[in-house]
PDB file of C-alpha atoms in Angstrom:
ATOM      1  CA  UNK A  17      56.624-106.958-155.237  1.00 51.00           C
ATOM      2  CA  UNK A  18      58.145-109.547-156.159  1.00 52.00           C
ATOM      3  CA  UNK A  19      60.435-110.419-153.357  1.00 55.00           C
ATOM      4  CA  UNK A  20      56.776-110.245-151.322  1.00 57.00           C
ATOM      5  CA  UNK A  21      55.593-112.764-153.271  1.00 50.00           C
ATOM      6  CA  UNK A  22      58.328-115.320-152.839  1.00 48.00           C
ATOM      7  CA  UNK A  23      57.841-114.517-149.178  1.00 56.00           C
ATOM      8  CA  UNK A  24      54.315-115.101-149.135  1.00 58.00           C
ATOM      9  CA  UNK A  25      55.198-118.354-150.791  1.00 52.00           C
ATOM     10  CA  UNK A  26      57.808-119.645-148.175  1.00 54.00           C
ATOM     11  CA  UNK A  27      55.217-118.851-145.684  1.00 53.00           C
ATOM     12  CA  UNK A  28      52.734-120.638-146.905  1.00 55.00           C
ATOM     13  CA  UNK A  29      55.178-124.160-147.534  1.00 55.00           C
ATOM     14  CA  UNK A  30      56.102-124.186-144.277  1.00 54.00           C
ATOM     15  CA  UNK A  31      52.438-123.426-142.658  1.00 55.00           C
ATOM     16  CA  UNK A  32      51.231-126.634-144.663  1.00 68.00           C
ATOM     17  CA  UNK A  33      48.705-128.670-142.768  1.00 72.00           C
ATOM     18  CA  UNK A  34      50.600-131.452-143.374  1.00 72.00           C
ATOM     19  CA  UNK A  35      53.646-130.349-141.837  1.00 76.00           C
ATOM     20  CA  UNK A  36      51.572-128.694-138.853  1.00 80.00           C
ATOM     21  CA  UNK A  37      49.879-132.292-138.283  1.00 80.00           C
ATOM     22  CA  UNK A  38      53.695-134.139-138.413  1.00 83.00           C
ATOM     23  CA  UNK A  39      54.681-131.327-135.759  1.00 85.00           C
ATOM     24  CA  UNK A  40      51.710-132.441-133.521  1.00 87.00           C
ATOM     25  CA  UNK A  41      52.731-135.905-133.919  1.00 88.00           C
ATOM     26  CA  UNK A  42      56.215-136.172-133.423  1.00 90.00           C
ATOM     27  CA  UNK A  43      56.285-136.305-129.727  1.00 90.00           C
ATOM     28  CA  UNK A  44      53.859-139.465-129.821  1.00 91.00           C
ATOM     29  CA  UNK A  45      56.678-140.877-132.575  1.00 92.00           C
ATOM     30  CA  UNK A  46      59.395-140.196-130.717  1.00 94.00           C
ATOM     31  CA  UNK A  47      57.324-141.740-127.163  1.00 93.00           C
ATOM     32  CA  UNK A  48      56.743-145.273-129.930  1.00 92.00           C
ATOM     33  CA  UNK A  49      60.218-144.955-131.294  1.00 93.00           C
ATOM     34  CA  UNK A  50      62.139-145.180-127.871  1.00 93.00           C
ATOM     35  CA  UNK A  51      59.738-147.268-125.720  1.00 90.00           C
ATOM     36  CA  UNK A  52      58.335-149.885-128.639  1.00 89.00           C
ATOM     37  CA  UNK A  53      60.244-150.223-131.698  1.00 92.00           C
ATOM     38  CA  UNK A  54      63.486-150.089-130.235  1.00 93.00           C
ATOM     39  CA  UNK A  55      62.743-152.440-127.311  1.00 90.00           C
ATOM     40  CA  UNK A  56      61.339-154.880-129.704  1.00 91.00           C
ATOM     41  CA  UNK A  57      63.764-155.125-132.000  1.00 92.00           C
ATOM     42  CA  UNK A  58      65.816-155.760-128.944  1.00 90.00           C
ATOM     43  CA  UNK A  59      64.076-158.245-127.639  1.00 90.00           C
ATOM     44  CA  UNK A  60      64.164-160.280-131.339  1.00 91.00           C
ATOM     45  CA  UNK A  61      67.661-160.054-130.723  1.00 91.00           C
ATOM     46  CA  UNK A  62      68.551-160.638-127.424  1.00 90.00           C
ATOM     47  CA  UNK A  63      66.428-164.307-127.867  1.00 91.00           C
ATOM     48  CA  UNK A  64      69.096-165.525-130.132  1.00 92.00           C
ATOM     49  CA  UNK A  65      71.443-164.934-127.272  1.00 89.00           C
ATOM     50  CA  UNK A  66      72.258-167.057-124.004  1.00 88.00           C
ATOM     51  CA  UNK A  67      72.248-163.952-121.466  1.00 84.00           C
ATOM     52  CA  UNK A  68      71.092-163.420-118.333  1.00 79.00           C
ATOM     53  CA  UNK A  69      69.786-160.026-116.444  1.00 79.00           C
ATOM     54  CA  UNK A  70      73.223-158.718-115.918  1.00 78.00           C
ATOM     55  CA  UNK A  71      74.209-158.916-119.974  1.00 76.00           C
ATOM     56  CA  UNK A  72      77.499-160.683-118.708  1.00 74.00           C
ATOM     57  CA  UNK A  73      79.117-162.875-121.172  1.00 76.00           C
ATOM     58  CA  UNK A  74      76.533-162.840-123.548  1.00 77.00           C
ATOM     59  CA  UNK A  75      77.520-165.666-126.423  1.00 81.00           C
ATOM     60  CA  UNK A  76      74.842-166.896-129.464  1.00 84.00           C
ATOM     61  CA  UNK A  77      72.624-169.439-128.938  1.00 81.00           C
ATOM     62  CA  UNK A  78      70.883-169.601-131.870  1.00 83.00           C
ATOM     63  CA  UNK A  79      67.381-170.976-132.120  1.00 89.00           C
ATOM     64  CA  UNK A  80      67.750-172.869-129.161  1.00 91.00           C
ATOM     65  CA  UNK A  81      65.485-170.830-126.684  1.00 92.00           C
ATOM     66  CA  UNK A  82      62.662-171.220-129.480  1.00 94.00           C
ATOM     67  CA  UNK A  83      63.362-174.762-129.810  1.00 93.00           C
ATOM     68  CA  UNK A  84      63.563-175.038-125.625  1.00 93.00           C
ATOM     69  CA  UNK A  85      60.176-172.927-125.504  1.00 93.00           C
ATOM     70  CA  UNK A  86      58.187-175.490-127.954  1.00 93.00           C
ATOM     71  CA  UNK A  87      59.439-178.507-125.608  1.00 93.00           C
ATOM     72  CA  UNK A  88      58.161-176.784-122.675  1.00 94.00           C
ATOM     73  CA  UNK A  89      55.075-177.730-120.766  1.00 95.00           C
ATOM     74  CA  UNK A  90      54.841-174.640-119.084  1.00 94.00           C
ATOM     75  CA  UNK A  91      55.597-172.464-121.941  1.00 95.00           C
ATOM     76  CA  UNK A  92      52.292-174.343-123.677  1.00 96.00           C
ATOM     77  CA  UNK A  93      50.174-174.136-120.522  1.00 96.00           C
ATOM     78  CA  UNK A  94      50.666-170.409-119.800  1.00 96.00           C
ATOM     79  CA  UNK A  95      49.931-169.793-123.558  1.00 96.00           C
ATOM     80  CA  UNK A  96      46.012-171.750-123.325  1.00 96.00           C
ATOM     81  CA  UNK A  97      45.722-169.966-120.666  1.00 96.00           C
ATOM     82  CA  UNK A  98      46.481-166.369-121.916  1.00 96.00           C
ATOM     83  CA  UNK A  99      44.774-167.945-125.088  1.00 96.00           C
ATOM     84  CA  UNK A 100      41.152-168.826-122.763  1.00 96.00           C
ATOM     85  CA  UNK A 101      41.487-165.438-120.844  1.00 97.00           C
ATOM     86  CA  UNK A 102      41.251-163.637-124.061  1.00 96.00           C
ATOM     87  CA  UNK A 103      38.743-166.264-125.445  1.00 96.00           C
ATOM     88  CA  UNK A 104      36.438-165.445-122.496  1.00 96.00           C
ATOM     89  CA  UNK A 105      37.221-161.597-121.159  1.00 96.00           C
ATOM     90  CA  UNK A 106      37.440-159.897-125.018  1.00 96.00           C
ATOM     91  CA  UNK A 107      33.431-160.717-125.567  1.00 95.00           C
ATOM     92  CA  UNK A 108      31.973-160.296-122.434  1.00 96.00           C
ATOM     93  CA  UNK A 109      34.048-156.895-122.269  1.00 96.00           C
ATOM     94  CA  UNK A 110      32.754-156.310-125.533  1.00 95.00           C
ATOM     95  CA  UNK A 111      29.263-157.168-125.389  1.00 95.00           C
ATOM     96  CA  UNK A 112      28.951-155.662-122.094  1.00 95.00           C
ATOM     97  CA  UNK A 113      30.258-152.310-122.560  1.00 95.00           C
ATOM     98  CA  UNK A 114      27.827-152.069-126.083  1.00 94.00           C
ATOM     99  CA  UNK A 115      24.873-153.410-123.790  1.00 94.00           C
ATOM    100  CA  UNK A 116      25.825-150.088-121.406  1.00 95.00           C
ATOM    101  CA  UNK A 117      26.550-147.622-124.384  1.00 94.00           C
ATOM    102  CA  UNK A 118      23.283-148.150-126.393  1.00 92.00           C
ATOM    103  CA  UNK A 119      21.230-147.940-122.975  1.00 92.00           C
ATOM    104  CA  UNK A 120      23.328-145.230-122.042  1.00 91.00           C
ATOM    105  CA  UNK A 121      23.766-143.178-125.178  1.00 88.00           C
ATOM    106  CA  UNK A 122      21.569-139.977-124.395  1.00 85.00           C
ATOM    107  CA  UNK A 123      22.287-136.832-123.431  1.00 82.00           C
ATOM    108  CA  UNK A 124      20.032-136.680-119.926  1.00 85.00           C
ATOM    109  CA  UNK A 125      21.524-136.484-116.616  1.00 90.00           C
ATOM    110  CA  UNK A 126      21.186-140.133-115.397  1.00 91.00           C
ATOM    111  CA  UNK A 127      23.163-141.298-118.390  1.00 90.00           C
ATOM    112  CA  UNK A 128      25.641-139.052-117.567  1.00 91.00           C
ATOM    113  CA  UNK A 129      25.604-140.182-114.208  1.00 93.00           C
ATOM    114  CA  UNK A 130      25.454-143.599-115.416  1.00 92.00           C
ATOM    115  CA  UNK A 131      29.044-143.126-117.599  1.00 93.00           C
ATOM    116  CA  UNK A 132      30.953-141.179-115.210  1.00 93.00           C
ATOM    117  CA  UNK A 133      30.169-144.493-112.406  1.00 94.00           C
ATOM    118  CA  UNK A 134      30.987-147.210-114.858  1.00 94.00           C
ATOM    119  CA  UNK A 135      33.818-145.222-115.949  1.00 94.00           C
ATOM    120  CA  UNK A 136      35.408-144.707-112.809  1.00 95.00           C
ATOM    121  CA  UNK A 137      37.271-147.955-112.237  1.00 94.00           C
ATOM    122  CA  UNK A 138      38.732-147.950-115.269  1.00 94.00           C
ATOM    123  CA  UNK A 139      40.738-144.639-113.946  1.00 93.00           C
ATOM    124  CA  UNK A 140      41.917-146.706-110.673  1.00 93.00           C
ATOM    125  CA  UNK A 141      45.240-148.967-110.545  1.00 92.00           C
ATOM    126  CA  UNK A 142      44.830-152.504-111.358  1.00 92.00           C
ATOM    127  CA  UNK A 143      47.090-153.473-108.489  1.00 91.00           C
ATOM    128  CA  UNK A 144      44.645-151.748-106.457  1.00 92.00           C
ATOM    129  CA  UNK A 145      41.891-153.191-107.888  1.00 94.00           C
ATOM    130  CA  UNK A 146      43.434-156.853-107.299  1.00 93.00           C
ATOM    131  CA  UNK A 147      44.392-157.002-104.032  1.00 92.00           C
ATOM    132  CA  UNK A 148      40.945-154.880-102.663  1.00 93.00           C
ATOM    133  CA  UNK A 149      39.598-158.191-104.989  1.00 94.00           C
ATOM    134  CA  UNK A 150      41.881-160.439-102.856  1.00 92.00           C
ATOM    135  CA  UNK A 151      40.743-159.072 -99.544  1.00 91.00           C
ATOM    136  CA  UNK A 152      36.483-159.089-100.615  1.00 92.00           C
ATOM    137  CA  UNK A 153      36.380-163.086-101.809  1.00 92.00           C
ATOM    138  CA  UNK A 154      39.418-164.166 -99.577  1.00 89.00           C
ATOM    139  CA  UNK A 155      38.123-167.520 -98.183  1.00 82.00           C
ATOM    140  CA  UNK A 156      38.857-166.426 -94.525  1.00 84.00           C
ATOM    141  CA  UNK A 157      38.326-162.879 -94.198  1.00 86.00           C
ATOM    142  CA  UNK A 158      36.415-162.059 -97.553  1.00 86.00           C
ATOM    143  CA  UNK A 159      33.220-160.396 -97.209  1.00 90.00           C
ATOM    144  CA  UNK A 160      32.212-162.010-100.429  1.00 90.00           C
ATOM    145  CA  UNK A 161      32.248-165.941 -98.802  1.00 90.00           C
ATOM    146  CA  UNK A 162      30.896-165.108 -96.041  1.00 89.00           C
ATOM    147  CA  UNK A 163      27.660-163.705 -97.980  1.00 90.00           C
ATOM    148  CA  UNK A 164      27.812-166.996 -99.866  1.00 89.00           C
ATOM    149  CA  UNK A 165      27.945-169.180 -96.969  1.00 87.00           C
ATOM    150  CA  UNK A 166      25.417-167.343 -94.167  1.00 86.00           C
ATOM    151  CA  UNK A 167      22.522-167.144 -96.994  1.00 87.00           C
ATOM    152  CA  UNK A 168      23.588-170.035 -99.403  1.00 86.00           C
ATOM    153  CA  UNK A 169      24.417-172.483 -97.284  1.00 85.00           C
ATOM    154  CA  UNK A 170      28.114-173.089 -99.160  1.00 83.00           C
ATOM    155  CA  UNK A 171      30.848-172.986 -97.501  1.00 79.00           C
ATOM    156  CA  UNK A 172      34.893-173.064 -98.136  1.00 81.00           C
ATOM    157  CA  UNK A 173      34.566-170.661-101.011  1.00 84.00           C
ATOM    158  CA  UNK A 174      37.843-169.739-102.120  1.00 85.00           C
ATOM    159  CA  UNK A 175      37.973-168.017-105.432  1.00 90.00           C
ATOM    160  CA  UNK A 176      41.375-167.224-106.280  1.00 91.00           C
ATOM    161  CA  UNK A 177      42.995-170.328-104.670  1.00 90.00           C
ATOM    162  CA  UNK A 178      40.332-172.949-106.268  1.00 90.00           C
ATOM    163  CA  UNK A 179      42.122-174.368-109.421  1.00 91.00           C
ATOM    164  CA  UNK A 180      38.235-173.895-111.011  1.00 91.00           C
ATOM    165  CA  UNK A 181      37.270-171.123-110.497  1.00 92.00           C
ATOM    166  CA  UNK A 182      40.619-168.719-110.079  1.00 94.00           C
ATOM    167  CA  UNK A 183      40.341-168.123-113.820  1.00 95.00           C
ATOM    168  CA  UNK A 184      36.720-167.184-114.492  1.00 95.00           C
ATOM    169  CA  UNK A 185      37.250-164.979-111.471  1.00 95.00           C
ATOM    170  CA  UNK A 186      40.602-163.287-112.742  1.00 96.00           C
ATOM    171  CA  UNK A 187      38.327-162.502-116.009  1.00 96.00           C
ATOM    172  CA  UNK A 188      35.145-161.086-114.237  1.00 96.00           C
ATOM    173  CA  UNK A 189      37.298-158.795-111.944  1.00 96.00           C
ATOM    174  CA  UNK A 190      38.968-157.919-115.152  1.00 96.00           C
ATOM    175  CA  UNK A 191      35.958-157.434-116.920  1.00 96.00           C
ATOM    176  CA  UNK A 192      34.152-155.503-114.360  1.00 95.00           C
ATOM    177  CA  UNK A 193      37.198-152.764-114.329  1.00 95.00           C
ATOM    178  CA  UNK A 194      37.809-152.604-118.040  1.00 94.00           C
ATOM    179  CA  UNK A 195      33.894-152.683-119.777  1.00 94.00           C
ATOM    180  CA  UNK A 196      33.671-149.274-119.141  1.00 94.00           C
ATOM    181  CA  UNK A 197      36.548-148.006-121.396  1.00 94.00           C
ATOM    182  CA  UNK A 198      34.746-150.102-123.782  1.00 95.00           C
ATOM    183  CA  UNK A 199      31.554-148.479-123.236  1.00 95.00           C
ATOM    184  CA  UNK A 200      32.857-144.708-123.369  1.00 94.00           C
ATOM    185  CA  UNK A 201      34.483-145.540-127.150  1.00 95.00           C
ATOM    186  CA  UNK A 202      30.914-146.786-128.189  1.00 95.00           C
ATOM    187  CA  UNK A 203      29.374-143.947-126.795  1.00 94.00           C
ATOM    188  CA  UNK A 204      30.870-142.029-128.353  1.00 92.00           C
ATOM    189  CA  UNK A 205      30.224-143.872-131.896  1.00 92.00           C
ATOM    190  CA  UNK A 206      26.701-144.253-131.202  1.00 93.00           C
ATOM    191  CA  UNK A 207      26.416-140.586-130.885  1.00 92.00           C
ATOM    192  CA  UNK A 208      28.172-139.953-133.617  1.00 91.00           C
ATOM    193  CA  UNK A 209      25.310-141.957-135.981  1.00 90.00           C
ATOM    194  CA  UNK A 210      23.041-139.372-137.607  1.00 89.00           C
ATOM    195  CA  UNK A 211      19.879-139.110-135.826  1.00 89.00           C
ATOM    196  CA  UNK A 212      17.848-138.995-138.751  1.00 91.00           C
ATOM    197  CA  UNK A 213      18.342-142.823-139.539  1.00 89.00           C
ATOM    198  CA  UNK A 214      16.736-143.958-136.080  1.00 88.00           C
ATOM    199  CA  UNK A 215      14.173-141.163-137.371  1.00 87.00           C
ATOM    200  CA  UNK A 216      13.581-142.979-140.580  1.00 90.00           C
ATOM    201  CA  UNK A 217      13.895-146.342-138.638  1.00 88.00           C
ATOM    202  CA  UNK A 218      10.825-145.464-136.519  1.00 88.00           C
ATOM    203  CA  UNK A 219       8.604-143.890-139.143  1.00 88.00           C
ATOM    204  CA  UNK A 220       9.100-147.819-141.142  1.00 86.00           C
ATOM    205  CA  UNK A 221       7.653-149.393-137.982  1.00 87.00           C
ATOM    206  CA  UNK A 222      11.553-150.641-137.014  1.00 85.00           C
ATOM    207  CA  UNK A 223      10.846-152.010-132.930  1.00 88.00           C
ATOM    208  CA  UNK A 224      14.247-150.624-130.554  1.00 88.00           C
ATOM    209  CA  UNK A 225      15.852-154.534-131.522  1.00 89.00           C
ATOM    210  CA  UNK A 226      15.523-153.607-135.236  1.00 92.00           C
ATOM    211  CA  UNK A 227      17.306-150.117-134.672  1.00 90.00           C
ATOM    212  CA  UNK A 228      20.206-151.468-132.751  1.00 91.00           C
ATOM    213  CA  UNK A 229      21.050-154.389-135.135  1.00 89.00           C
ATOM    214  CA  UNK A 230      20.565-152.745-138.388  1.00 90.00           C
ATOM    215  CA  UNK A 231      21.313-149.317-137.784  1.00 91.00           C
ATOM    216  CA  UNK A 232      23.330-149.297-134.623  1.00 92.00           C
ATOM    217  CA  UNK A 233      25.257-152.023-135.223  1.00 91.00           C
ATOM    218  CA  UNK A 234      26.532-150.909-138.726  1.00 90.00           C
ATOM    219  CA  UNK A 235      27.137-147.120-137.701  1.00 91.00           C
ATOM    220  CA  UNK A 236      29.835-147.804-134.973  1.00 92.00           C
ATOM    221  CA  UNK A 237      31.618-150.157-137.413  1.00 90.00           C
ATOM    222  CA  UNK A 238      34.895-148.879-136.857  1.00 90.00           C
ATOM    223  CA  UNK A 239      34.594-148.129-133.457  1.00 91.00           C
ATOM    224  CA  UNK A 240      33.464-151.868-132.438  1.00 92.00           C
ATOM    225  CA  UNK A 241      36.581-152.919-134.333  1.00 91.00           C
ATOM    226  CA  UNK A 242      38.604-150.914-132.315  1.00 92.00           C
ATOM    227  CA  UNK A 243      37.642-152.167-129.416  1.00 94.00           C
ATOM    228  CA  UNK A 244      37.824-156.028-130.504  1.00 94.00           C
ATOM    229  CA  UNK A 245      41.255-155.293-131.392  1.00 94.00           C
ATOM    230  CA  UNK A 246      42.524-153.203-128.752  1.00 93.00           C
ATOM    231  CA  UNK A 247      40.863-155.871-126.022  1.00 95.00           C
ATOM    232  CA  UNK A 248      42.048-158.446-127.782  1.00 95.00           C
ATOM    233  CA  UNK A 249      45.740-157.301-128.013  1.00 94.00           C
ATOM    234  CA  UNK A 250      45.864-156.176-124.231  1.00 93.00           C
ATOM    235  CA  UNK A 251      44.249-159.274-123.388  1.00 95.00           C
ATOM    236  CA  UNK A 252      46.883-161.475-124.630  1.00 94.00           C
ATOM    237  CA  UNK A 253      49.070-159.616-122.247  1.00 93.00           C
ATOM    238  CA  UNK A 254      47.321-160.121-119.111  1.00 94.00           C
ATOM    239  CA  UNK A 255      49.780-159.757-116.525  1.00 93.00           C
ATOM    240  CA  UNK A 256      48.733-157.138-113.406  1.00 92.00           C
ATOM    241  CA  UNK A 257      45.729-158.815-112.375  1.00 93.00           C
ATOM    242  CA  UNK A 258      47.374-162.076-112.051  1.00 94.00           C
ATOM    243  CA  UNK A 259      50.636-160.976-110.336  1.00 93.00           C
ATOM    244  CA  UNK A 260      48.788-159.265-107.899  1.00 92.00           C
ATOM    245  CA  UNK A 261      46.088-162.023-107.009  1.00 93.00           C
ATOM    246  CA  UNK A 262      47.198-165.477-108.161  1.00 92.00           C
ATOM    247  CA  UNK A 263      50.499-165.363-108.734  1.00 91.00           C
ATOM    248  CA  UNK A 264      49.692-167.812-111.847  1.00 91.00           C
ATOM    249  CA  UNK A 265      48.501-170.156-109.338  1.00 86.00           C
ATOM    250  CA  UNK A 266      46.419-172.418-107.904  1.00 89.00           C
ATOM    251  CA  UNK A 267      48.498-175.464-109.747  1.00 90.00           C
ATOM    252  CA  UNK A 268      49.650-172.902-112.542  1.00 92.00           C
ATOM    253  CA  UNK A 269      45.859-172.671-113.558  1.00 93.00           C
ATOM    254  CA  UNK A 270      45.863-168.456-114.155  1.00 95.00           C
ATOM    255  CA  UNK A 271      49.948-168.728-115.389  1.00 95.00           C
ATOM    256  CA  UNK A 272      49.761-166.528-118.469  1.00 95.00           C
ATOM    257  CA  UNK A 273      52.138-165.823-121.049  1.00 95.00           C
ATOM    258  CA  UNK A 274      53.535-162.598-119.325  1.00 95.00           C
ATOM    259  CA  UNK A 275      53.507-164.213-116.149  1.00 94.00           C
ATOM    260  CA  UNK A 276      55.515-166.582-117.398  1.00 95.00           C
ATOM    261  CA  UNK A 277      57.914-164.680-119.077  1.00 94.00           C
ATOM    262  CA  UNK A 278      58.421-162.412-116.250  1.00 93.00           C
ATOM    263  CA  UNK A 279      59.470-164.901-113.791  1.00 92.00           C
ATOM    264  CA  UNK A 280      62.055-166.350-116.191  1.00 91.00           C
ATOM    265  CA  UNK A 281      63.562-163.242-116.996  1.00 89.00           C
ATOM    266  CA  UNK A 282      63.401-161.026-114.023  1.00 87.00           C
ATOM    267  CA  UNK A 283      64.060-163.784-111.250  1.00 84.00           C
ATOM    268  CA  UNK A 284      65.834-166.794-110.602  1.00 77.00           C
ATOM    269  CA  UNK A 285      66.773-168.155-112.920  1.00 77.00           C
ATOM    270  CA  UNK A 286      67.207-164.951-115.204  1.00 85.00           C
ATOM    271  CA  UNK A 287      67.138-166.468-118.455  1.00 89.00           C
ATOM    272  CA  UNK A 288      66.990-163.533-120.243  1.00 90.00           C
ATOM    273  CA  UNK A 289      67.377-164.461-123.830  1.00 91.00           C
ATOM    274  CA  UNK A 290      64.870-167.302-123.257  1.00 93.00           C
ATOM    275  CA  UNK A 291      62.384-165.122-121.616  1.00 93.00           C
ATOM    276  CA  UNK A 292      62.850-162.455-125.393  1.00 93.00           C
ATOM    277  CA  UNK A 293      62.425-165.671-127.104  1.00 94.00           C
ATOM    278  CA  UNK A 294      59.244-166.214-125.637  1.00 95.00           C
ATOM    279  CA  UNK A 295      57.879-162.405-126.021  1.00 94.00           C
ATOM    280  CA  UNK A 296      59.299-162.598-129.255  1.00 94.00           C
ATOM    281  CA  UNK A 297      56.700-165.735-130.008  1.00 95.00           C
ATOM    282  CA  UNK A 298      53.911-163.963-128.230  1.00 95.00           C
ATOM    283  CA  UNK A 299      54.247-161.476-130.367  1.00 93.00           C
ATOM    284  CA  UNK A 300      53.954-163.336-133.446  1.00 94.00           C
ATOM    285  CA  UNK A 301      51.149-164.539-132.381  1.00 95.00           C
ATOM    286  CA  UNK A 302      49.241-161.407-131.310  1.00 94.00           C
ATOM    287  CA  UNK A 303      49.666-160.535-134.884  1.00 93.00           C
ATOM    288  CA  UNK A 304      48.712-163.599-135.803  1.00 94.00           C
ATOM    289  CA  UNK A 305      45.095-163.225-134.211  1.00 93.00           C
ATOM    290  CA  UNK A 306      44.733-159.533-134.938  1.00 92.00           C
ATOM    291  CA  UNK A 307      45.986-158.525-138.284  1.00 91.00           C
ATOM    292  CA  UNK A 308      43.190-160.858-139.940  1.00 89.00           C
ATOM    293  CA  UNK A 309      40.382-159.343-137.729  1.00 87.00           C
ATOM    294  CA  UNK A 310      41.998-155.836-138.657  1.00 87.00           C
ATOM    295  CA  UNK A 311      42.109-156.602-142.302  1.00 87.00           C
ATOM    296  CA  UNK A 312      38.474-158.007-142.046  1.00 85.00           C
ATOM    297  CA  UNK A 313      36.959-155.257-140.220  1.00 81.00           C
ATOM    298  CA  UNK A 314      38.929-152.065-141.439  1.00 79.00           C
ATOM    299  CA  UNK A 315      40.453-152.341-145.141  1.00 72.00           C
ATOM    300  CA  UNK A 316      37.721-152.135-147.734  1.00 67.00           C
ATOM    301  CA  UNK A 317      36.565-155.187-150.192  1.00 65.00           C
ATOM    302  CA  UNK A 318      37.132-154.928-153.797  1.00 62.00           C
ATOM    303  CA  UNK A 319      34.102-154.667-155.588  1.00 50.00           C
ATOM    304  CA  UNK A 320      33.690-158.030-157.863  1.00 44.00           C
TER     305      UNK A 320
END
């Protein structure tokens, strides 16, 4: 009897939920551990060194690169300009995909519909993406000018090589594939909100505007904080849209951070260490922007 109870016991230690839940998680630690942290940490390290691609004679530089990176013109520009993609693409993303999710929210066929289409580029390659992008508003051959110029009247429209309007197009291209991510998380919230609120809402005379702000709005929270934060974070590292389209050009006008960073580390002149000392700066400041917005929108307040 009493050796059954010690088994029982064991058995039920080692089937805690808590250990059951680790179990589940470990292979998502293990992914973070190996393809994150460690590079990371690397990286940190690697931009006190002066090292190229090879990791041949590899000698300390100090804080040299960081020093090298605040004199650099093109170190600054490619930052505003990762800084103004992110300014510009995270609220129109945003706003967008919660325009589409409260309009799309119900459970009928044509919202369905509606989800699975706005959904569906989000599932395709972003190298795709850009260069079927490339090929539509190419000033030559681009369907897209040629539109613009038989029923317009305005010719010479070049979109990714005009130093104006490269950017703003990078960002609606980027837009147009992401929102719907976006709008599949706030679905998903907004169904989640008790329907007996909107109920309540109604009976008080509340019009649909009066719903969304004050009971919408509030009941996906956490989920519209997500998003900020996860758009904001992946905006900041724009890099497959531009590599694929621009190139960071016209004039360096869509260089971004990334960009940037690739190109000194992975070709000539492979200035590895400067290239980690330059992630290694972009990083602080991705946490610089979105630990305060996660603080703000996710930790609690302390009663007064």
């Amino acid at each position: 009897m009493h050796n059954n109870l010690l088994m029982r016991a064991r058995e039920k230690r080692h089937l805690r939920p808590e250990k059951i839940a680790w179990l589940f998680l470990l292979p998502s630690l293990l992914t973070l551990v190996l393809f994150t942290i460690i590079p990371m940490c690397a990286s940190v390290v690697i931009s006190f060194l002066k090292i190229d691609i090879s990791f041949a004679n590899a000698e300390g530089n100090g804080v040299t690169h960081f020093l090298n990176a605040f004199g650099d013109e093109r170190f600054w520009n490619a930052m505003k300009n990762s800084l103004v993609f992110a300014a510009f693409e995270v609220p129109v993303q945003v706003i967008l995909g919660l325009l589409v999710a409260n309009s799309l929210a119900s459970s009928g066929w044509f919202s369905r519909l509606g989800r699975t289409v706005f959904f569906i580029p989000v599932v395709c390659s972003m190298a795709a993406i850009g260069i079927t992008f490339s090929l539509l508003l190419d000033g030559t051959i681009g369907m897209m000018p040629y539109l613009i110029k038989k029923y317009l009247g305005i010719g010479n429209v070049a979109f990714f090589r005009d130093p104006v309007l490269a950017m703003p197009t990078v960002i609606g291209m980027t837009v147009w594939k992401n929102f719907g991510y976006t709008m599949s998380i706030l679905v998903v919230g907004i169904n989640a909100i008790s329907r007996s609120l909107f109920e309540a809402a109604q009976i008080d005379g509340a019009s649909k505007y009066k719903q969304f702000v004050h009971v919408t709005l509030p009941g996906i929270r956490a989920s519209l904080g997500f998003c900020l934060i996860t758009n904001l974070i992946g905006s900041l590292q724009v890099f497959d849209q531009v590599y694929v389209t621009t190139q960071g050009g016209p004039q360096f006008k869509t260089e971004t951070m990334v960009q940037y960073i690739y190109k000194t580390g992975f070709s000539s002149p492979f200035n590895l260490g400067y290239a980690s000392a330059m992630s290694t700066l972009m990083m602080i400041v991705i946490l610089v922007l979105s630990i305060p917005l996660y603080l703000k929108l996710f930790v609690p307040r302390k009663a007064d």
